[in-house]
Amino acid sequence: MKKTIHPDYRPVVFRDPGAGVAFLTRSTASSQKTIAWEDGNVYPVVDVDVSSASHPFYTGRGRVLDTAGRVERFNQRYGRR
């Protein structure tokens, strides 16, 4: 790898303020804000709108669409009779 063209890959904290969770991982994302982490080190923090703690797919709060009902209504309106 060329050292001058790649962004810095370092530990970053991603925080979901809506769900109240944060996790430490490595990333090239940058931020001016910092946070003191559980290990005593200070890391840049990136606030995200949606994480696995707040996304309906992962939390099980998602809604199921009634696709069978939609198909039946379409066939009643425009389908063969």
N, CA, C and O of each residue as an XYZ file, in Angstrom:
324
protein
N       0.831     -1.181      0.000
C       0.000      0.000      0.000
C       0.875      1.243      0.000
O       1.904      1.294      0.674
N       0.461      2.225     -0.750
C       1.155      3.505     -0.716
C       0.747      4.255      0.555
O      -0.443      4.376      0.845
N       1.697      4.745      1.293
C       1.408      5.366      2.572
C       0.791      6.748      2.447
O       0.156      7.212      3.395
N       0.949      7.412      1.338
C       0.494      8.791      1.243
C      -0.923      8.953      0.699
O      -1.471     10.053      0.764
N      -1.539      7.888      0.161
C      -2.837      8.062     -0.485
C      -4.006      7.475      0.311
O      -5.159      7.750     -0.024
N      -3.754      6.692      1.332
C      -4.826      6.042      2.076
C      -5.152      6.820      3.348
O      -4.250      7.360      3.989
N      -6.435      6.882      3.721
C      -6.795      7.573      4.962
C      -6.317      6.777      6.177
O      -6.046      5.579      6.092
N      -6.224      7.469      7.300
C      -5.771      6.857      8.542
C      -6.827      5.886      9.056
O      -7.988      6.262      9.219
N      -6.434      4.643      9.313
C      -7.318      3.594      9.808
C      -7.036      3.424     11.294
O      -5.990      2.898     11.675
N      -7.963      3.868     12.131
C      -7.703      3.928     13.556
C      -8.968      3.572     14.338
O     -10.048      3.481     13.755
N      -8.843      3.368     15.660
C     -10.037      3.100     16.480
C     -10.948      4.330     16.536
O     -10.484      5.454     16.722
N     -12.246      4.096     16.374
C     -13.260      5.151     16.404
C     -14.462      4.612     17.170
O     -14.804      3.436     17.043
N     -15.102      5.460     17.960
C     -16.320      5.085     18.666
C     -17.511      5.560     17.846
O     -17.598      6.737     17.495
N     -18.426      4.649     17.541
C     -19.686      4.997     16.886
C     -20.762      4.985     17.956
O     -20.898      4.009     18.695
N     -21.533      6.074     18.042
C     -22.525      6.231     19.099
C     -23.889      6.481     18.485
O     -24.036      7.305     17.582
N     -24.889      5.761     18.986
C     -26.283      5.950     18.592
C     -26.990      6.616     19.766
O     -27.412      5.932     20.698
N     -27.125      7.946     19.736
C     -27.721      8.643     20.881
C     -29.178      8.264     21.130
O     -29.634      8.302     22.273
N     -29.905      7.906     20.095
C     -31.306      7.536     20.261
C     -31.483      6.253     21.046
O     -32.438      6.121     21.811
N     -30.579      5.308     20.867
C     -30.664      4.036     21.564
C     -29.794      4.016     22.817
O     -29.936      3.135     23.665
N     -28.895      4.990     22.928
C     -28.034      5.046     24.106
C     -26.931      4.006     24.107
O     -26.508      3.555     25.171
N     -26.460      3.618     22.935
C     -25.375      2.638     22.853
C     -24.210      3.220     22.067
O     -24.377      4.116     21.240
N     -23.032      2.689     22.347
C     -21.827      3.081     21.621
C     -20.944      1.847     21.494
O     -20.956      0.973     22.360
N     -20.183      1.783     20.416
C     -19.259      0.665     20.247
C     -17.970      1.154     19.617
O     -17.960      2.081     18.808
N     -16.900      0.518     20.003
C     -15.568      0.860     19.532
C     -15.174     -0.096     18.423
O     -15.270     -1.314     18.580
N     -14.735      0.448     17.316
C     -14.275     -0.348     16.185
C     -13.220      0.451     15.449
O     -12.925      1.585     15.825
N     -12.655     -0.119     14.417
C     -11.659      0.593     13.622
C     -12.330      1.113     12.362
O     -13.166      0.437     11.763
N     -11.949      2.330     11.966
C     -12.573      2.958     10.811
C     -11.681      4.071     10.279
O     -10.733      4.500     10.936
N     -12.005      4.526      9.079
C     -11.328      5.692      8.508
C     -12.153      6.947      8.710
O     -11.736      8.026      8.288
N     -13.326      6.835      9.350
C     -14.175      7.995      9.598
C     -13.456      8.960     10.536
O     -12.755      8.544     11.458
N     -13.642     10.252     10.287
C     -12.992     11.249     11.132
C     -14.045     12.106     11.817
O     -15.161     12.257     11.321
N     -13.674     12.664     12.964
C     -14.571     13.515     13.717
C     -13.752     14.431     14.610
O     -12.679     14.059     15.086
N     -14.265     15.620     14.828
C     -13.611     16.564     15.734
C     -13.984     16.268     17.181
O     -13.251     16.644     18.097
N     -15.119     15.596     17.400
C     -15.559     15.268     18.759
C     -14.802     14.048     19.265
O     -14.475     13.150     18.489
N     -14.524     14.015     20.565
C     -13.843     12.878     21.179
C     -14.627     12.416     22.392
O     -15.478     13.134     22.917
N     -14.322     11.193     22.828
C     -14.974     10.617     23.995
C     -13.953      9.780     24.754
O     -13.104      9.119     24.156
N     -14.050      9.819     26.074
C     -13.213      8.952     26.902
C     -13.906      7.593     26.986
O     -15.040      7.492     27.452
N     -13.222      6.563     26.536
C     -13.809      5.233     26.468
C     -13.559      4.485     27.765
O     -12.835      4.974     28.631
N     -14.145      3.310     27.910
C     -14.068      2.504     29.125
C     -12.650      2.091     29.487
O     -12.352      1.851     30.657
N     -11.774      2.006     28.494
C     -10.402      1.583     28.757
C      -9.501      2.750     29.182
O      -8.305      2.561     29.404
N     -10.072      3.950     29.294
C      -9.312      5.110     29.727
C      -8.706      5.922     28.596
O      -8.181      7.008     28.843
N      -8.759      5.439     27.374
C      -8.232      6.164     26.223
C      -9.293      7.094     25.644
O     -10.491      6.899     25.854
N      -8.838      8.100     24.918
C      -9.735      9.047     24.267
C      -9.754      8.741     22.775
O      -8.704      8.639     22.141
N     -10.960      8.594     22.216
C     -11.130      8.243     20.814
C     -12.050      9.260     20.142
O     -12.863      9.894     20.814
N     -11.930      9.421     18.822
C     -12.916     10.230     18.105
C     -14.271      9.522     18.131
O     -14.330      8.293     18.096
N     -15.345     10.286     18.192
C     -16.686      9.708     18.244
C     -17.494     10.208     17.060
O     -17.464     11.394     16.732
N     -18.222      9.287     16.416
C     -19.091      9.602     15.288
C     -20.512      9.234     15.709
O     -20.788      8.078     16.030
N     -21.415     10.218     15.707
C     -22.817      9.967     16.042
C     -23.548      9.477     14.802
O     -23.452     10.077     13.732
N     -24.282      8.380     14.958
C     -25.044      7.799     13.853
C     -26.530      7.842     14.193
O     -26.901      7.808     15.367
N     -27.373      7.917     13.180
C     -28.818      7.963     13.389
C     -29.402      6.589     13.667
O     -30.324      6.456     14.472
N     -28.870      5.566     13.006
C     -29.415      4.224     13.128
C     -28.272      3.246     13.337
O     -27.255      3.306     12.646
N     -28.445      2.350     14.289
C     -27.470      1.277     14.514
C     -28.251     -0.023     14.702
O     -29.477     -0.036     14.595
N     -27.546     -1.100     14.978
C     -28.226     -2.373     15.181
C     -29.090     -2.350     16.440
O     -29.995     -3.173     16.581
N     -28.823     -1.422     17.352
C     -29.629     -1.319     18.571
C     -30.938     -0.579     18.340
O     -31.857     -0.698     19.150
N     -31.047      0.184     17.252
C     -32.264      0.945     17.020
C     -32.966      0.616     15.705
O     -34.075      1.099     15.475
N     -32.363     -0.182     14.847
C     -32.976     -0.505     13.555
C     -34.077     -1.551     13.746
O     -33.854     -2.554     14.425
N     -35.257     -1.337     13.163
C     -36.366     -2.273     13.358
C     -36.064     -3.698     12.921
O     -36.613     -4.636     13.498
N     -35.218     -3.891     11.931
C     -34.910     -5.250     11.484
C     -34.210     -6.035     12.590
O     -34.505     -7.212     12.795
N     -33.297     -5.401     13.294
C     -32.528     -6.083     14.338
C     -33.259     -6.134     15.669
O     -33.028     -7.051     16.457
N     -34.125     -5.185     15.936
C     -34.828     -5.152     17.219
C     -36.111     -5.964     17.205
O     -36.656     -6.258     18.270
N     -36.611     -6.337     16.030
C     -37.841     -7.115     15.936
C     -39.094     -6.271     15.992
O     -40.195     -6.811     16.096
N     -38.954     -4.956     15.925
C     -40.109     -4.074     15.963
C     -40.574     -3.685     14.569
O     -41.373     -2.762     14.414
N     -40.087     -4.372     13.572
C     -40.476     -4.050     12.203
C     -41.892     -4.495     11.920
O     -42.419     -5.389     12.582
N     -42.503     -3.872     10.938
C     -43.858     -4.251     10.574
C     -43.824     -5.111      9.316
O     -42.971     -4.922      8.448
N     -44.727     -6.025      9.227
C     -44.816     -6.933      8.089
C     -45.880     -6.399      7.149
O     -47.002     -6.114      7.567
N     -45.531     -6.264      5.889
C     -46.492     -5.787      4.902
C     -47.401     -6.924      4.465
O     -46.966     -8.067      4.326
N     -48.629     -6.605      4.258
C     -49.614     -7.584      3.819
C     -49.564     -7.673      2.303
O     -50.386     -7.067      1.616
N     -48.600     -8.429      1.778
C     -48.449     -8.497      0.325
C     -49.555     -9.317     -0.315
O     -49.950     -9.032     -1.446
N     -50.064    -10.322      0.375
C     -51.133    -11.137     -0.213
C     -52.388    -10.295     -0.393
O     -53.071    -10.412     -1.410
N     -52.694     -9.463      0.566
C     -53.869     -8.608      0.448
C     -53.730     -7.610     -0.678
O     -54.715     -7.298     -1.347
N     -52.546     -7.108     -0.901
C     -52.320     -6.151     -1.979
C     -52.479     -6.814     -3.344
O     -53.058     -6.238     -4.265
N     -51.959     -8.024     -3.457
C     -52.086     -8.743     -4.732
C     -53.558     -9.032     -5.020
O     -54.009     -8.877     -6.155
N     -54.302     -9.448     -4.010
C     -55.724     -9.734     -4.204
C     -56.484     -8.477     -4.614
O     -57.340     -8.532     -5.496
N     -56.175     -7.340     -3.976
C     -56.842     -6.097     -4.353
C     -56.489     -5.684     -5.778
O     -57.346     -5.188     -6.509
N     -55.232     -5.886     -6.178
C     -54.838     -5.567     -7.544
C     -55.603     -6.440     -8.529
O     -56.128     -5.949     -9.528
N     -55.662     -7.730     -8.244
C     -56.384     -8.636     -9.150
C     -57.867     -8.318     -9.209
O     -58.489     -8.490    -10.258
N     -58.451     -7.856     -8.105
C     -59.863     -7.489     -8.130
C     -60.091     -6.256     -9.014
O     -61.086     -6.183     -9.734
N     -59.192     -5.316     -8.959
C     -59.354     -4.091     -9.738
C     -59.007     -4.278    -11.203
O     -59.766     -3.877    -12.085
N     -57.850     -4.891    -11.461
C     -57.314     -4.917    -12.821
C     -57.144     -6.322    -13.407
O     -56.861     -6.461    -14.597
N     -57.306     -7.326    -12.616
C     -57.069     -8.682    -13.082
C     -58.210     -9.251    -13.881
O     -59.229     -8.596    -14.097
N     -58.027    -10.472    -14.316
C     -59.078    -11.156    -15.064
C     -60.194    -11.529    -14.123
O     -59.964    -11.905    -12.974
N     -61.392    -11.421    -14.622
C     -62.561    -11.726    -13.781
C     -63.288    -12.917    -14.273
O     -64.294    -13.313    -13.684
